[in-house]
CSV table of C-alpha atoms and ligand atoms in Angstrom, one decimal:
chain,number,residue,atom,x,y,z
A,28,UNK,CA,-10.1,23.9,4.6
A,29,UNK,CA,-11.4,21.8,7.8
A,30,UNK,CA,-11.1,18.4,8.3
A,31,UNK,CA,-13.4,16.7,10.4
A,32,UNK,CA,-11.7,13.7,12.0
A,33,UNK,CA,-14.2,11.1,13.3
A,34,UNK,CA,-14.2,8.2,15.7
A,35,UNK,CA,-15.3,6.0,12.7
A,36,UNK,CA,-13.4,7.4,10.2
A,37,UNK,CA,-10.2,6.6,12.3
A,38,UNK,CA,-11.4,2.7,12.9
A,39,UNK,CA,-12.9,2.5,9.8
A,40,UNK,CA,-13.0,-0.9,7.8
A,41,UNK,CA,-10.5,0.2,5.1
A,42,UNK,CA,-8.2,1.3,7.6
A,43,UNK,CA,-8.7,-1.6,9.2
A,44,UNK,CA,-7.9,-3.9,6.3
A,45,UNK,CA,-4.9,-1.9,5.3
A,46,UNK,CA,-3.6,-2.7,8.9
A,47,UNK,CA,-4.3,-6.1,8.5
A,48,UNK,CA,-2.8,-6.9,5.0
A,49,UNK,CA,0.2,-4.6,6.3
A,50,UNK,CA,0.8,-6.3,9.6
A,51,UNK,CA,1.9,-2.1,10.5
A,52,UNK,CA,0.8,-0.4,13.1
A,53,UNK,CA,0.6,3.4,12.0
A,54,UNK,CA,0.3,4.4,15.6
A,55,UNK,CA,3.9,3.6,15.9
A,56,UNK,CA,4.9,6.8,13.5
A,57,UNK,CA,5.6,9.4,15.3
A,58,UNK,CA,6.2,11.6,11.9
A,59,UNK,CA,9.4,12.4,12.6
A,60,UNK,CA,9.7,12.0,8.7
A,61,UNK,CA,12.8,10.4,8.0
A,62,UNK,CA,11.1,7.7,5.6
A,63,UNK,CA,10.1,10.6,3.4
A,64,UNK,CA,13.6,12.2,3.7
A,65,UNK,CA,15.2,8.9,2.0
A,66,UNK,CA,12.8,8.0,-0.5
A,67,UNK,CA,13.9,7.1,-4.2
A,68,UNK,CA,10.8,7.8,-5.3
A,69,UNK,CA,9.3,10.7,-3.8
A,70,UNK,CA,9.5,13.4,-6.5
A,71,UNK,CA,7.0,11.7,-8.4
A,72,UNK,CA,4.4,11.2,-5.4
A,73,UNK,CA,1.7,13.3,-4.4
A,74,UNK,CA,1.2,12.1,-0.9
A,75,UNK,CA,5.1,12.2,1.0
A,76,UNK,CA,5.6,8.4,2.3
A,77,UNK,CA,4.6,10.1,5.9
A,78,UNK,CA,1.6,11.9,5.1
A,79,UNK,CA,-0.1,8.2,3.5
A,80,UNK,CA,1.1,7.1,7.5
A,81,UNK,CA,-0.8,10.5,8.7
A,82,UNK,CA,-3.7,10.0,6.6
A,83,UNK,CA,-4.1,6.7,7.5
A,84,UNK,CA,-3.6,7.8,12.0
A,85,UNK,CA,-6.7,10.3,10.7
A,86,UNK,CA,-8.6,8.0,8.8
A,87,UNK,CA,-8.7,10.2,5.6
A,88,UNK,CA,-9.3,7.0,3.9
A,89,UNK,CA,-10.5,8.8,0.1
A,90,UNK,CA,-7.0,10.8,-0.1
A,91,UNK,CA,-5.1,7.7,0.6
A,92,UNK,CA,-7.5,5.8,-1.7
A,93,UNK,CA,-6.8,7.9,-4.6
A,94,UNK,CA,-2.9,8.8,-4.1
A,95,UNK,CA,-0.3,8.5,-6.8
A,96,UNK,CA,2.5,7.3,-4.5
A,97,UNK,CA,1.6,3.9,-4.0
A,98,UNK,CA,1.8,2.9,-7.7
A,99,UNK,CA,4.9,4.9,-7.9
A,100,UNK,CA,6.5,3.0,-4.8
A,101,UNK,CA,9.3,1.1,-5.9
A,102,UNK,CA,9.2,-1.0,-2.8
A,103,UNK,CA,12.8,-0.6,-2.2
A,104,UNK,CA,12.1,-0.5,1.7
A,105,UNK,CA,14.7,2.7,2.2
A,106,UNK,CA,11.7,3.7,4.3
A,107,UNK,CA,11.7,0.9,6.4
A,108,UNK,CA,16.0,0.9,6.9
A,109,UNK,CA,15.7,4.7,7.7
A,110,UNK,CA,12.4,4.4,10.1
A,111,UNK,CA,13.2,4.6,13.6
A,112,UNK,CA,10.1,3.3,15.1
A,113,UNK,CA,10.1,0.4,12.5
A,114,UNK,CA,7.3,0.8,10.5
A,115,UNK,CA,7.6,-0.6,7.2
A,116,UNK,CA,6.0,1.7,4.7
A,117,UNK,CA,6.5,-0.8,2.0
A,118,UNK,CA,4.2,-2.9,3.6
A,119,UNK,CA,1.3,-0.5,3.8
A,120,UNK,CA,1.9,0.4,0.1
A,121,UNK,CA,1.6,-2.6,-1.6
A,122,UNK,CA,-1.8,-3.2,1.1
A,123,UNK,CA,-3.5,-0.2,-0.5
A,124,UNK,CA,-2.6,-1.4,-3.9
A,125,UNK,CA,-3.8,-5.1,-3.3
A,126,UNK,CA,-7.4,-3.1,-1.9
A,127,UNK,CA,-7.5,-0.9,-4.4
A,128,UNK,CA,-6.8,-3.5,-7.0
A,129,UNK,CA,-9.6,-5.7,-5.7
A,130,UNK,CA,-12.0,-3.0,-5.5
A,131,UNK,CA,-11.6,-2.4,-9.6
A,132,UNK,CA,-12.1,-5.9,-10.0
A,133,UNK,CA,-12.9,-8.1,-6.5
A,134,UNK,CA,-12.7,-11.0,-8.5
A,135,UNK,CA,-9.9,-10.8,-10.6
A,136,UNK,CA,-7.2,-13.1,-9.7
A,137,UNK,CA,-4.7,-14.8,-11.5
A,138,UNK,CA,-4.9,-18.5,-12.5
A,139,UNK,CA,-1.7,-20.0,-13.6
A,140,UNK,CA,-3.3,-22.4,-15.9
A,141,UNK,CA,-4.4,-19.0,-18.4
A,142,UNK,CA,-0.6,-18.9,-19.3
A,143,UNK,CA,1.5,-21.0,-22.1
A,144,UNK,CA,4.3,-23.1,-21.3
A,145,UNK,CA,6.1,-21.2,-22.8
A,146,UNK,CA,4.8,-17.7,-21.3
A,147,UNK,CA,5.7,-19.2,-17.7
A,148,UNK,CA,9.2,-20.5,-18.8
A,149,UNK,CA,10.0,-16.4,-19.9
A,150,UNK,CA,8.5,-14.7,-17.2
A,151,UNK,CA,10.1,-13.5,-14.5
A,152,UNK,CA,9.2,-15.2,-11.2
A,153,UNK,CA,9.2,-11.7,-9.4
A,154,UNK,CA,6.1,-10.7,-11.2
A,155,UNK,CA,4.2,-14.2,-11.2
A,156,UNK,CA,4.6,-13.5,-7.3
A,157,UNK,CA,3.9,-9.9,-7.3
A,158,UNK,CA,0.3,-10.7,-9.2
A,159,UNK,CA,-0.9,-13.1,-7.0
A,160,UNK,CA,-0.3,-10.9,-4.4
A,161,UNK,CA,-2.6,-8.3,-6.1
A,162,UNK,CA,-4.6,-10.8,-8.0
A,163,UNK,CA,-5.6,-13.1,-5.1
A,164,UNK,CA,-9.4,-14.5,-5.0
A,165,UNK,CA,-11.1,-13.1,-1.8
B,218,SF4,S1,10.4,7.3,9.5
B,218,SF4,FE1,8.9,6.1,10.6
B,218,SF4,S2,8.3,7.3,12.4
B,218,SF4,FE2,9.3,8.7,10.9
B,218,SF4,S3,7.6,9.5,9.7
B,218,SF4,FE3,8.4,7.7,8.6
B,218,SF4,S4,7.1,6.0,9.3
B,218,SF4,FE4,6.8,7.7,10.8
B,219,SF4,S1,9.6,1.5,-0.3
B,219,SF4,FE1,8.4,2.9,-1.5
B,219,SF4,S2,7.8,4.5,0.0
B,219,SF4,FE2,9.5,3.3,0.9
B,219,SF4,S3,11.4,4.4,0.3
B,219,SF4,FE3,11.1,2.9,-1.2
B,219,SF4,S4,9.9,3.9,-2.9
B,219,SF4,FE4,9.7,5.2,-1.0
């Protein structure tokens, strides 16, 4: 199959964003692969931690939009210890979740006043914090 790799495709604005929420620089991956090599989770992904970094250099923003492996990411940041350029893979995950979470619903977000008492006393703080990072207004 050919792939048509464009100027715009490759600054696009969803590339863009994912760069932004990241803080990564994909250009920095040099795809040596060693994040893929050491990942917990990689049997159950369909894109290899270095090929969502590859897609993203190329711009193929809809196979990156509709990968398994970000919601299978256990964001246990092996990636990131094994990387020697750096990049934090981790990062860029959870950025393509937040987007793709806000494009299901761009205004969902949480508001800590919908919970009980008693809800917010039992759950765990991890996930409070991980839902506003996927829930934030925009
Ligand atoms: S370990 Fe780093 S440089 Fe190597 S493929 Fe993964 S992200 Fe790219
Ligand atoms: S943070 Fe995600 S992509 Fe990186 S090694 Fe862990 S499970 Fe794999």
């Amino acid at each position: 199959m050919k792939t048509v790799v464009s100027r715009d495709q490759v600054q696009g604005d969803f590339v863009k964003k994912v760069a932004e929420i990241s803080g990564e620089n994909f250009f920095n991956c040099y795809q040596c692969g060693n994040c893929s090599a050491g990942c917990p989770s990689v049997n159950e992904m369909d894109l290899l931690p270095s090929q969502v970094v590859r897609y993203l250099q190329l711009g193929l923003v809809e196979e990156v939009k509709n990968c398994k492996s970000m919601w299978v990411c256990a964001a246990c940041l092996m990636c990131h210890a094994r990387c020697p350029k750096g990049v934090d893979i981790s990062k860029i995950m959870e950025a393509l979740r937040v987007l793709r979470l806000r494009e299901v619903d761009a205004t969902a977000h949480i508001d800590v006043t919908d919970f009980s008492d008693d809800y917010l006393e039992r759950a765990p703080q991890i996930a409070m914090i991980s839902g506003y990072r996927k829930f934030l207004p925009l």
